[in-house]
Amino acid sequence: MKKPSLLFLLALVFLSSLQAQKSVVQETKAARDARMAWWRNATFGLFIHWGAYAVPAGVYKGKVTKEIAEWIMETENIPTSEYEQYVRDFNPTKFDAKAWVKTAKDAGIKYIVITSKHHDGFCLWDSKVTNYDIMEASPFKRDILRELTDACKEAGIRMCFYHSIMDWHQPDAESKAEYGHQNTPNPDWSRYRETYLKPQLVELVKNYDPGVIWFDGEWIPEWTEPQGKDLYQFLRTMKPDLIVNNRVGKGRKGMSGMNAYEDAAGDFGTPEQEIIEGTADSDWESCMTMNDTWGFKQNDTNWKSSATLIHNLIDIAAKGGNYLLNVGPTAEGLIPQASVERLADMGKWLKINGEAIYATHSLKQYKEGNDLKFTTSADGKHGYAIVLKNEKEVKISNLKPRKGSAIKMLGVAKALKYRTQTDGSVVVTMPEKLPCDHAWVLKMVM
Ligand code: FHN
């Protein structure tokens, strides 16, 4: 397929901006619910932080950085000309998009969000807007986003892109506040936004048709909520069914990620490395690492256990959110084995218990104590009590099964024994033989 020329992209930006001013993206609740449906039902996504920072992998001049690995250019104050050598060394010959997507599919993942461009400015797709991309600046010369998008399409997984507003490589994007690398005398932020940021987003939306654009790097002073609102309108006018996170503007309250004000631009909140307390009246997605870094870091072996990852997923689903769990592939193009193993464990658990996680609804009373969480089926006909600790008996008060109906454990054929207490609670006897590790789902008719 012929790629649009830069001139065409700029013309498209200009016309779309005009159109965006005119046609504000008005949306009824029903239309918004329809647009968000696949994302809400998906519940579990894979975050992928991959780029030239995988080459140093957290080590610069023999020193191990204490910071997250994808920030090495900034935290070790690496001059741009030196950092560009990592781009020239980025040649992930073991990269296999189909293998990555199979790992995700087998894990029960429903969508993938990959860094199209992180703060360092290096682009993982064939961009006509810059040569600082995988085709011209690295020896790899394969369109990674194209290969992943095609593999996702084949596997029925939605492809989505992370995109950093902050850009440490573009001279006009130099931020007053920090991250200065170019020492550009008079950086022209609006020129960067109109002739670089927007045209690249047009390429990503027009050529790859992503389900979500996941913005980041919005905290710099050059970026403002009005620009975020304009960018949101611009994107939604170009692709009305697109979903965009709240980091397109300035609405999020720091790492807690939820909106600080009503009309913040974007479709969902983005708690980072944390899960919100309780449920929320708005859409949200917790993004978290499996160890302590987003980009690959050769010596970060502080891996969360599979039990912790599964319990996080259960807690998030019970609170009505999505879980965006990160992997940081190596410079060779491999997902770390420790991540692959944990994803496989999650997939095994979801194969038996996914009915209680995907496309479910949350309850205000989403838990009892620390070891019992609840979800309900979208049609309200079934309730799921998810038991996190294996005891002989489990007392359930928040869900009241229909009188005389059976209570079953997902993965176990025979109905479970239970008795109803005078207060209406039920005490269920757990089966001797459990169908899986880490957590067990009691399904009841409501
Ligand atoms: O600075 C980035 C960081 O590198 C990573 O991409 C996370 C993931 O959401 N976001 C920012 C830190 O909040």
GROMACS .gro file of C-alpha atoms and ligand atoms in nm:
model
  459
    1MET     CA    1   0.000   0.000   0.000
    2LYS     CA    2   0.146   0.341  -0.107
    3LYS     CA    3   0.233   0.549   0.201
    4PRO     CA    4   0.098   0.909   0.208
    5SER     CA    5   0.360   1.178   0.135
    6LEU     CA    6   0.455   1.430   0.404
    7LEU     CA    7   0.277   1.705   0.207
    8PHE     CA    8  -0.041   1.496   0.207
    9LEU     CA    9  -0.007   1.438   0.582
   10LEU     CA   10   0.036   1.811   0.650
   11ALA     CA   11  -0.267   1.890   0.431
   12LEU     CA   12  -0.465   1.628   0.621
   13VAL     CA   13  -0.360   1.782   0.951
   14PHE     CA   14  -0.472   2.126   0.835
   15LEU     CA   15  -0.809   2.007   0.702
   16SER     CA   16  -0.876   1.782   1.001
   17SER     CA   17  -0.796   2.067   1.238
   18LEU     CA   18  -1.044   2.289   1.054
   19GLN     CA   19  -1.302   2.012   1.064
   20ALA     CA   20  -1.230   1.948   1.432
   21GLN     CA   21  -1.299   2.313   1.517
   22LYS     CA   22  -1.633   2.287   1.338
   23SER     CA   23  -1.747   1.943   1.437
   24VAL     CA   24  -1.697   1.896   1.808
   25VAL     CA   25  -1.724   1.524   1.873
   26GLN     CA   26  -2.065   1.524   2.045
   27GLU     CA   27  -2.154   1.181   2.172
   28THR     CA   28  -2.461   1.038   2.345
   29LYS     CA   29  -2.412   0.799   2.637
   30ALA     CA   30  -2.533   0.514   2.418
   31ALA     CA   31  -2.280   0.604   2.146
   32ARG     CA   32  -1.999   0.628   2.403
   33ASP     CA   33  -2.097   0.295   2.559
   34ALA     CA   34  -2.092   0.136   2.212
   35ARG     CA   35  -1.749   0.284   2.135
   36MET     CA   36  -1.603   0.177   2.472
   37ALA     CA   37  -1.769  -0.169   2.477
   38TRP     CA   38  -1.483  -0.379   2.332
   39TRP     CA   39  -1.232  -0.208   2.563
   40ARG     CA   40  -1.448  -0.246   2.877
   41ASN     CA   41  -1.514  -0.614   2.799
   42ALA     CA   42  -1.145  -0.679   2.727
   43THR     CA   43  -1.035  -0.607   3.088
   44PHE     CA   44  -0.677  -0.737   3.032
   45GLY     CA   45  -0.419  -0.573   2.804
   46LEU     CA   46  -0.046  -0.613   2.743
   47PHE     CA   47   0.176  -0.304   2.764
   48ILE     CA   48   0.502  -0.329   2.564
   49HIS     CA   49   0.786  -0.082   2.624
   50TRP     CA   50   1.040  -0.145   2.349
   51GLY     CA   51   1.300   0.068   2.173
   52ALA     CA   52   1.665   0.167   2.159
   53TYR     CA   53   1.682   0.185   2.541
   54ALA     CA   54   1.677  -0.199   2.535
   55VAL     CA   55   2.035  -0.184   2.401
   56PRO     CA   56   2.197  -0.033   2.716
   57ALA     CA   57   1.929  -0.217   2.920
   58GLY     CA   58   1.987  -0.002   3.226
   59VAL     CA   59   2.368   0.012   3.216
   60TYR     CA   60   2.567   0.318   3.099
   61LYS     CA   61   2.949   0.326   3.101
   62GLY     CA   62   2.948   0.030   3.339
   63LYS     CA   63   2.711   0.198   3.584
   64VAL     CA   64   2.371   0.039   3.657
   65THR     CA   65   2.105   0.307   3.658
   66LYS     CA   66   1.876   0.313   3.963
   67GLU     CA   67   1.596   0.449   3.745
   68ILE     CA   68   1.351   0.291   3.500
   69ALA     CA   69   1.550   0.169   3.200
   70GLU     CA   70   1.366   0.360   2.924
   71TRP     CA   71   1.472   0.688   3.089
   72ILE     CA   72   1.846   0.618   3.058
   73MET     CA   73   1.907   0.900   2.805
   74GLU     CA   74   1.770   1.149   3.058
   75THR     CA   75   1.878   0.999   3.391
   76GLU     CA   76   2.237   0.940   3.273
   77ASN     CA   77   2.236   1.267   3.076
   78ILE     CA   78   2.351   1.095   2.758
   79PRO     CA   79   2.419   1.341   2.474
   80THR     CA   80   2.186   1.290   2.175
   81SER     CA   81   2.475   1.202   1.939
   82GLU     CA   82   2.585   0.928   2.182
   83TYR     CA   83   2.232   0.795   2.234
   84GLU     CA   84   2.182   0.770   1.857
   85GLN     CA   85   2.449   0.497   1.860
   86TYR     CA   86   2.203   0.278   2.055
   87VAL     CA   87   1.955   0.334   1.771
   88ARG     CA   88   2.221   0.227   1.520
   89ASP     CA   89   2.283  -0.082   1.734
   90PHE     CA   90   1.912  -0.166   1.765
   91ASN     CA   91   1.879  -0.475   1.546
   92PRO     CA   92   1.629  -0.718   1.710
   93THR     CA   93   1.692  -1.013   1.478
   94LYS     CA   94   1.502  -1.253   1.709
   95PHE     CA   95   1.184  -1.042   1.692
   96ASP     CA   96   0.885  -1.253   1.586
   97ALA     CA   97   0.555  -1.064   1.593
   98LYS     CA   98   0.348  -1.382   1.565
   99ALA     CA   99   0.532  -1.539   1.859
  100TRP     CA  100   0.474  -1.229   2.074
  101VAL     CA  101   0.106  -1.220   1.983
  102LYS     CA  102   0.071  -1.594   2.057
  103THR     CA  103   0.225  -1.536   2.402
  104ALA     CA  104  -0.030  -1.260   2.457
  105LYS     CA  105  -0.323  -1.463   2.325
  106ASP     CA  106  -0.230  -1.766   2.538
  107ALA     CA  107  -0.218  -1.532   2.840
  108GLY     CA  108  -0.577  -1.425   2.785
  109ILE     CA  109  -0.471  -1.079   2.667
  110LYS     CA  110  -0.733  -0.897   2.454
  111TYR     CA  111  -0.539  -0.588   2.344
  112ILE     CA  112  -0.176  -0.479   2.312
  113VAL     CA  113  -0.044  -0.124   2.369
  114ILE     CA  114   0.311  -0.083   2.232
  115THR     CA  115   0.537   0.224   2.243
  116SER     CA  116   0.519   0.364   1.889
  117LYS     CA  117   0.750   0.643   2.012
  118HIS     CA  118   0.870   0.684   2.371
  119HIS     CA  119   1.021   1.002   2.516
  120ASP     CA  120   1.353   0.938   2.336
  121GLY     CA  121   1.180   1.011   2.005
  122PHE     CA  122   1.280   0.690   1.824
  123CYS     CA  123   0.992   0.561   1.607
  124LEU     CA  124   0.911   0.192   1.565
  125TRP     CA  125   0.723   0.235   1.238
  126ASP     CA  126   0.799   0.349   0.882
  127SER     CA  127   0.736   0.722   0.929
  128LYS     CA  128   0.744   0.967   0.637
  129VAL     CA  129   0.776   1.252   0.887
  130THR     CA  130   1.123   1.160   1.014
  131ASN     CA  131   1.427   0.946   0.943
  132TYR     CA  132   1.464   0.881   1.320
  133ASP     CA  133   1.272   0.560   1.274
  134ILE     CA  134   1.324   0.185   1.249
  135MET     CA  135   1.352   0.200   0.868
  136GLU     CA  136   1.623   0.466   0.829
  137ALA     CA  137   1.803   0.503   1.163
  138SER     CA  138   1.846   0.137   1.261
  139PRO     CA  139   1.991  -0.164   1.073
  140PHE     CA  140   1.667  -0.357   1.132
  141LYS     CA  141   1.471  -0.184   0.852
  142ARG     CA  142   1.143  -0.366   0.923
  143ASP     CA  143   0.818  -0.192   1.018
  144ILE     CA  144   0.764  -0.337   1.369
  145LEU     CA  145   0.421  -0.180   1.411
  146ARG     CA  146   0.309  -0.318   1.075
  147GLU     CA  147   0.420  -0.673   1.164
  148LEU     CA  148   0.258  -0.656   1.507
  149THR     CA  149  -0.063  -0.500   1.369
  150ASP     CA  150  -0.094  -0.778   1.109
  151ALA     CA  151  -0.024  -1.049   1.370
  152CYS     CA  152  -0.281  -0.898   1.608
  153LYS     CA  153  -0.545  -0.882   1.334
  154GLU     CA  154  -0.488  -1.249   1.257
  155ALA     CA  155  -0.518  -1.342   1.625
  156GLY     CA  156  -0.824  -1.126   1.702
  157ILE     CA  157  -0.632  -0.901   1.943
  158ARG     CA  158  -0.671  -0.520   1.923
  159MET     CA  159  -0.352  -0.332   1.837
  160CYS     CA  160  -0.308  -0.002   2.025
  161PHE     CA  161  -0.025   0.254   2.040
  162TYR     CA  162   0.145   0.437   2.324
  163HIS     CA  163   0.271   0.776   2.199
  164SER     CA  164   0.484   1.024   2.392
  165ILE     CA  165   0.394   1.394   2.357
  166MET     CA  166   0.731   1.481   2.509
  167ASP     CA  167   1.014   1.418   2.261
  168TRP     CA  168   1.380   1.441   2.365
  169HIS     CA  169   1.506   1.419   2.006
  170GLN     CA  170   1.296   1.682   1.826
  171PRO     CA  171   1.463   2.027   1.865
  172ASP     CA  172   1.131   2.214   1.867
  173ALA     CA  173   1.000   1.984   2.141
  174GLU     CA  174   1.270   2.087   2.389
  175SER     CA  175   1.100   2.147   2.722
  176LYS     CA  176   1.174   2.455   2.937
  177ALA     CA  177   1.115   2.249   3.249
  178GLU     CA  178   1.359   1.966   3.194
  179TYR     CA  179   1.496   1.703   2.965
  180GLY     CA  180   1.695   1.953   2.761
  181HIS     CA  181   1.916   1.766   2.516
  182GLN     CA  182   1.929   1.979   2.204
  183ASN     CA  183   1.985   2.316   2.368
  184THR     CA  184   1.772   2.452   2.084
  185PRO     CA  185   1.795   2.832   2.110
  186ASN     CA  186   1.426   2.903   2.034
  187PRO     CA  187   1.227   2.582   2.030
  188ASP     CA  188   0.896   2.631   1.847
  189TRP     CA  189   0.649   2.404   2.029
  190SER     CA  190   0.352   2.476   1.802
  191ARG     CA  191   0.565   2.392   1.496
  192TYR     CA  192   0.654   2.058   1.662
  193ARG     CA  193   0.286   1.994   1.741
  194GLU     CA  194   0.151   2.090   1.396
  195THR     CA  195   0.426   1.962   1.164
  196TYR     CA  196   0.557   1.665   1.362
  197LEU     CA  197   0.333   1.533   1.643
  198LYS     CA  198   0.004   1.555   1.453
  199PRO     CA  199   0.134   1.426   1.114
  200GLN     CA  200   0.286   1.124   1.291
  201LEU     CA  201  -0.045   1.055   1.464
  202VAL     CA  202  -0.217   1.077   1.124
  203GLU     CA  203   0.025   0.812   0.995
  204LEU     CA  204  -0.044   0.585   1.294
  205VAL     CA  205  -0.421   0.620   1.273
  206LYS     CA  206  -0.453   0.607   0.892
  207ASN     CA  207  -0.201   0.331   0.825
  208TYR     CA  208  -0.245   0.100   1.127
  209ASP     CA  209  -0.603   0.162   1.251
  210PRO     CA  210  -0.527   0.129   1.626
  211GLY     CA  211  -0.804   0.073   1.882
  212VAL     CA  212  -0.647   0.310   2.137
  213ILE     CA  213  -0.392   0.592   2.134
  214TRP     CA  214  -0.229   0.587   2.478
  215PHE     CA  215  -0.061   0.924   2.534
  216ASP     CA  216   0.214   0.991   2.784
  217GLY     CA  217   0.474   1.261   2.855
  218GLU     CA  218   0.198   1.520   2.882
  219TRP     CA  219   0.326   1.669   3.210
  220ILE     CA  220   0.570   1.916   3.048
  221PRO     CA  221   0.472   2.286   3.073
  222GLU     CA  222   0.458   2.325   2.696
  223TRP     CA  223   0.154   2.096   2.688
  224THR     CA  224  -0.184   2.227   2.804
  225GLU     CA  225  -0.539   2.100   2.848
  226PRO     CA  226  -0.667   2.314   2.555
  227GLN     CA  227  -0.406   2.150   2.329
  228GLY     CA  228  -0.516   1.814   2.468
  229LYS     CA  229  -0.880   1.885   2.393
  230ASP     CA  230  -0.788   1.997   2.041
  231LEU     CA  231  -0.580   1.683   1.984
  232TYR     CA  232  -0.860   1.461   2.117
  233GLN     CA  233  -1.112   1.626   1.880
  234PHE     CA  234  -0.862   1.604   1.595
  235LEU     CA  235  -0.813   1.229   1.646
  236ARG     CA  236  -1.178   1.145   1.709
  237THR     CA  237  -1.279   1.345   1.400
  238MET     CA  238  -1.028   1.145   1.197
  239LYS     CA  239  -1.134   0.812   1.354
  240PRO     CA  240  -1.466   0.846   1.547
  241ASP     CA  241  -1.441   0.503   1.714
  242LEU     CA  242  -1.090   0.567   1.845
  243ILE     CA  243  -1.037   0.547   2.223
  244VAL     CA  244  -0.788   0.789   2.382
  245ASN     CA  245  -0.654   0.792   2.740
  246ASN     CA  246  -0.669   1.096   2.970
  247ARG     CA  247  -0.299   1.173   2.926
  248VAL     CA  248  -0.395   1.338   2.592
  249GLY     CA  249  -0.461   1.642   2.815
  250LYS     CA  250  -0.354   1.750   3.163
  251GLY     CA  251  -0.647   1.607   3.355
  252ARG     CA  252  -0.487   1.321   3.545
  253LYS     CA  253  -0.398   1.358   3.912
  254GLY     CA  254  -0.038   1.235   3.900
  255MET     CA  255   0.021   0.860   3.933
  256SER     CA  256  -0.327   0.803   4.075
  257GLY     CA  257  -0.425   0.871   3.715
  258MET     CA  258  -0.789   0.968   3.759
  259ASN     CA  259  -0.929   1.300   3.636
  260ALA     CA  260  -0.886   1.607   3.851
  261TYR     CA  261  -1.180   1.779   3.679
  262GLU     CA  262  -1.505   1.684   3.506
  263ASP     CA  263  -1.438   1.773   3.145
  264ALA     CA  264  -1.079   1.648   3.123
  265ALA     CA  265  -0.992   1.535   2.769
  266GLY     CA  266  -0.969   1.160   2.713
  267ASP     CA  267  -1.182   0.850   2.764
  268PHE     CA  268  -1.028   0.675   3.065
  269GLY     CA  269  -0.818   0.732   3.375
  270THR     CA  270  -0.466   0.590   3.396
  271PRO     CA  271  -0.353   0.490   3.749
  272GLU     CA  272   0.012   0.390   3.721
  273GLN     CA  273   0.176   0.121   3.937
  274GLU     CA  274  -0.134   0.130   4.159
  275ILE     CA  275  -0.497   0.017   4.173
  276ILE     CA  276  -0.766   0.265   4.277
  277GLU     CA  277  -0.940   0.223   4.612
  278GLY     CA  278  -1.295   0.098   4.551
  279THR     CA  279  -1.493   0.136   4.230
  280ALA     CA  280  -1.525   0.447   4.010
  281ASP     CA  281  -1.806   0.603   3.802
  282SER     CA  282  -1.568   0.650   3.509
  283ASP     CA  283  -1.356   0.420   3.295
  284TRP     CA  284  -1.003   0.348   3.415
  285GLU     CA  285  -0.708   0.120   3.349
  286SER     CA  286  -0.420   0.043   3.588
  287CYS     CA  287  -0.084   0.012   3.409
  288MET     CA  288   0.180  -0.183   3.600
  289THR     CA  289   0.518  -0.345   3.551
  290MET     CA  290   0.598  -0.709   3.626
  291ASN     CA  291   0.931  -0.611   3.784
  292ASP     CA  292   1.027  -0.245   3.856
  293THR     CA  293   1.103  -0.110   3.510
  294TRP     CA  294   0.905  -0.054   3.189
  295GLY     CA  295   1.192  -0.087   2.941
  296PHE     CA  296   1.418  -0.396   2.961
  297LYS     CA  297   1.673  -0.373   3.246
  298GLN     CA  298   1.924  -0.656   3.252
  299ASN     CA  299   1.960  -0.671   3.629
  300ASP     CA  300   1.601  -0.606   3.738
  301THR     CA  301   1.488  -0.948   3.857
  302ASN     CA  302   1.236  -0.820   4.112
  303TRP     CA  303   0.951  -1.009   3.946
  304LYS     CA  304   0.601  -1.009   4.097
  305SER     CA  305   0.469  -1.364   4.149
  306SER     CA  306   0.200  -1.509   3.924
  307ALA     CA  307  -0.030  -1.515   4.228
  308THR     CA  308   0.020  -1.139   4.278
  309LEU     CA  309  -0.046  -1.067   3.910
  310ILE     CA  310  -0.363  -1.281   3.912
  311HIS     CA  311  -0.484  -1.121   4.236
  312ASN     CA  312  -0.420  -0.774   4.083
  313LEU     CA  313  -0.629  -0.871   3.780
  314ILE     CA  314  -0.911  -0.996   4.006
  315ASP     CA  315  -0.900  -0.681   4.223
  316ILE     CA  316  -0.910  -0.455   3.915
  317ALA     CA  317  -1.193  -0.651   3.749
  318ALA     CA  318  -1.393  -0.647   4.075
  319LYS     CA  319  -1.351  -0.267   4.084
  320GLY     CA  320  -1.460  -0.234   3.720
  321GLY     CA  321  -1.126  -0.140   3.563
  322ASN     CA  322  -0.876  -0.274   3.309
  323TYR     CA  323  -0.529  -0.416   3.380
  324LEU     CA  324  -0.252  -0.310   3.140
  325LEU     CA  325   0.041  -0.535   3.237
  326ASN     CA  326   0.384  -0.449   3.099
  327VAL     CA  327   0.665  -0.645   2.936
  328GLY     CA  328   1.000  -0.494   2.830
  329PRO     CA  329   1.150  -0.699   2.544
  330THR     CA  330   1.529  -0.730   2.499
  331ALA     CA  331   1.736  -0.565   2.225
  332GLU     CA  332   1.735  -0.904   2.047
  333GLY     CA  333   1.353  -0.894   2.029
  334LEU     CA  334   1.267  -1.147   2.299
  335ILE     CA  335   1.015  -1.106   2.582
  336PRO     CA  336   1.203  -1.196   2.905
  337GLN     CA  337   1.143  -1.560   3.005
  338ALA     CA  338   1.026  -1.458   3.355
  339SER     CA  339   0.751  -1.247   3.189
  340VAL     CA  340   0.656  -1.528   2.950
  341GLU     CA  341   0.619  -1.773   3.242
  342ARG     CA  342   0.396  -1.536   3.440
  343LEU     CA  343   0.180  -1.460   3.138
  344ALA     CA  344   0.139  -1.836   3.076
  345ASP     CA  345   0.026  -1.885   3.439
  346MET     CA  346  -0.230  -1.603   3.398
  347GLY     CA  347  -0.356  -1.761   3.077
  348LYS     CA  348  -0.397  -2.099   3.248
  349TRP     CA  349  -0.599  -1.935   3.526
  350LEU     CA  350  -0.813  -1.734   3.284
  351LYS     CA  351  -0.888  -2.042   3.072
  352ILE     CA  352  -1.085  -2.178   3.369
  353ASN     CA  353  -1.202  -1.852   3.531
  354GLY     CA  354  -1.219  -1.591   3.252
  355GLU     CA  355  -1.601  -1.591   3.268
  356ALA     CA  356  -1.572  -1.406   3.602
  357ILE     CA  357  -1.328  -1.146   3.460
  358TYR     CA  358  -1.412  -1.054   3.098
  359ALA     CA  359  -1.722  -0.844   3.017
  360THR     CA  360  -1.836  -0.850   3.381
  361HIS     CA  361  -1.980  -0.572   3.594
  362SER     CA  362  -1.859  -0.455   3.934
  363LEU     CA  363  -2.053  -0.421   4.259
  364LYS     CA  364  -2.022  -0.120   4.489
  365GLN     CA  365  -1.965  -0.384   4.760
  366TYR     CA  366  -1.695  -0.544   4.546
  367LYS     CA  367  -1.528  -0.737   4.832
  368GLU     CA  368  -1.570  -0.899   5.173
  369GLY     CA  369  -1.255  -0.892   5.384
  370ASN     CA  370  -0.931  -0.922   5.186
  371ASP     CA  371  -0.978  -1.268   5.040
  372LEU     CA  372  -1.317  -1.250   4.868
  373LYS     CA  373  -1.395  -1.034   4.563
  374PHE     CA  374  -1.709  -1.017   4.349
  375THR     CA  375  -1.813  -0.959   3.989
  376THR     CA  376  -2.143  -1.015   3.813
  377SER     CA  377  -2.234  -1.116   3.459
  378ALA     CA  378  -2.335  -0.826   3.233
  379ASP     CA  379  -2.695  -0.953   3.224
  380GLY     CA  380  -2.707  -0.971   3.605
  381LYS     CA  381  -2.816  -1.334   3.599
  382HIS     CA  382  -2.498  -1.470   3.763
  383GLY     CA  383  -2.275  -1.361   4.046
  384TYR     CA  384  -1.912  -1.464   4.090
  385ALA     CA  385  -1.748  -1.486   4.432
  386ILE     CA  386  -1.372  -1.506   4.377
  387VAL     CA  387  -1.193  -1.675   4.667
  388LEU     CA  388  -0.827  -1.575   4.712
  389LYS     CA  389  -0.743  -1.796   5.009
  390ASN     CA  390  -0.822  -2.170   5.026
  391GLU     CA  391  -1.021  -2.235   5.344
  392LYS     CA  392  -1.251  -2.532   5.417
  393GLU     CA  393  -1.562  -2.311   5.413
  394VAL     CA  394  -1.634  -1.969   5.265
  395LYS     CA  395  -1.903  -1.738   5.404
  396ILE     CA  396  -2.061  -1.505   5.145
  397SER     CA  397  -2.295  -1.221   5.240
  398ASN     CA  398  -2.271  -0.974   4.950
  399LEU     CA  399  -2.418  -1.212   4.690
  400LYS     CA  400  -2.752  -1.386   4.758
  401PRO     CA  401  -2.804  -1.692   4.533
  402ARG     CA  402  -3.157  -1.761   4.416
  403LYS     CA  403  -3.336  -1.988   4.669
  404GLY     CA  404  -3.260  -2.352   4.601
  405SER     CA  405  -3.020  -2.280   4.314
  406ALA     CA  406  -2.685  -2.457   4.277
  407ILE     CA  407  -2.349  -2.299   4.354
  408LYS     CA  408  -2.066  -2.428   4.135
  409MET     CA  409  -1.691  -2.367   4.121
  410LEU     CA  410  -1.560  -2.283   3.772
  411GLY     CA  411  -1.355  -2.581   3.656
  412VAL     CA  412  -1.542  -2.830   3.882
  413ALA     CA  413  -1.833  -3.028   3.738
  414LYS     CA  414  -2.017  -3.117   4.059
  415ALA     CA  415  -2.223  -2.850   4.243
  416LEU     CA  416  -2.086  -2.752   4.585
  417LYS     CA  417  -2.246  -2.814   4.923
  418TYR     CA  418  -2.369  -2.496   5.099
  419ARG     CA  419  -2.605  -2.388   5.375
  420THR     CA  420  -2.802  -2.066   5.406
  421GLN     CA  421  -2.777  -1.874   5.737
  422THR     CA  422  -3.065  -1.691   5.900
  423ASP     CA  423  -2.915  -1.361   5.787
  424GLY     CA  424  -2.933  -1.480   5.425
  425SER     CA  425  -2.560  -1.534   5.391
  426VAL     CA  426  -2.440  -1.867   5.256
  427VAL     CA  427  -2.157  -2.086   5.382
  428VAL     CA  428  -2.003  -2.287   5.096
  429THR     CA  429  -1.789  -2.597   5.144
  430MET     CA  430  -1.483  -2.580   4.917
  431PRO     CA  431  -1.411  -2.897   4.713
  432GLU     CA  432  -1.122  -3.125   4.811
  433LYS     CA  433  -0.970  -3.111   4.462
  434LEU     CA  434  -0.919  -2.757   4.331
  435PRO     CA  435  -0.913  -2.693   3.951
  436CYS     CA  436  -0.631  -2.435   3.955
  437ASP     CA  437  -0.387  -2.237   4.167
  438HIS     CA  438  -0.404  -1.890   4.323
  439ALA     CA  439  -0.783  -1.817   4.325
  440TRP     CA  440  -1.116  -1.996   4.276
  441VAL     CA  441  -1.451  -1.875   4.141
  442LEU     CA  442  -1.787  -1.968   4.294
  443LYS     CA  443  -2.064  -1.908   4.041
  444MET     CA  444  -2.420  -1.856   4.159
  445VAL     CA  445  -2.759  -1.786   4.004
  446MET     CA  446  -2.892  -1.448   4.118
  447FHN     O1  447   0.785   0.835   3.181
  447FHN     C1  448   0.695   0.729   3.149
  447FHN     C2  449   0.756   0.595   3.178
  447FHN     O2  450   0.874   0.580   3.104
  447FHN     C3  451   0.654   0.487   3.137
  447FHN     O3  452   0.627   0.497   2.997
  447FHN     C4  453   0.525   0.506   3.219
  447FHN     C5  454   0.422   0.403   3.176
  447FHN     O4  455   0.298   0.456   3.179
  447FHN     N1  456   0.475   0.641   3.196
  447FHN     C6  457   0.565   0.749   3.228
  447FHN     C7  458   0.590   0.762   3.377
  447FHN     O5  459   0.470   0.798   3.440
   0.00000   0.00000   0.00000
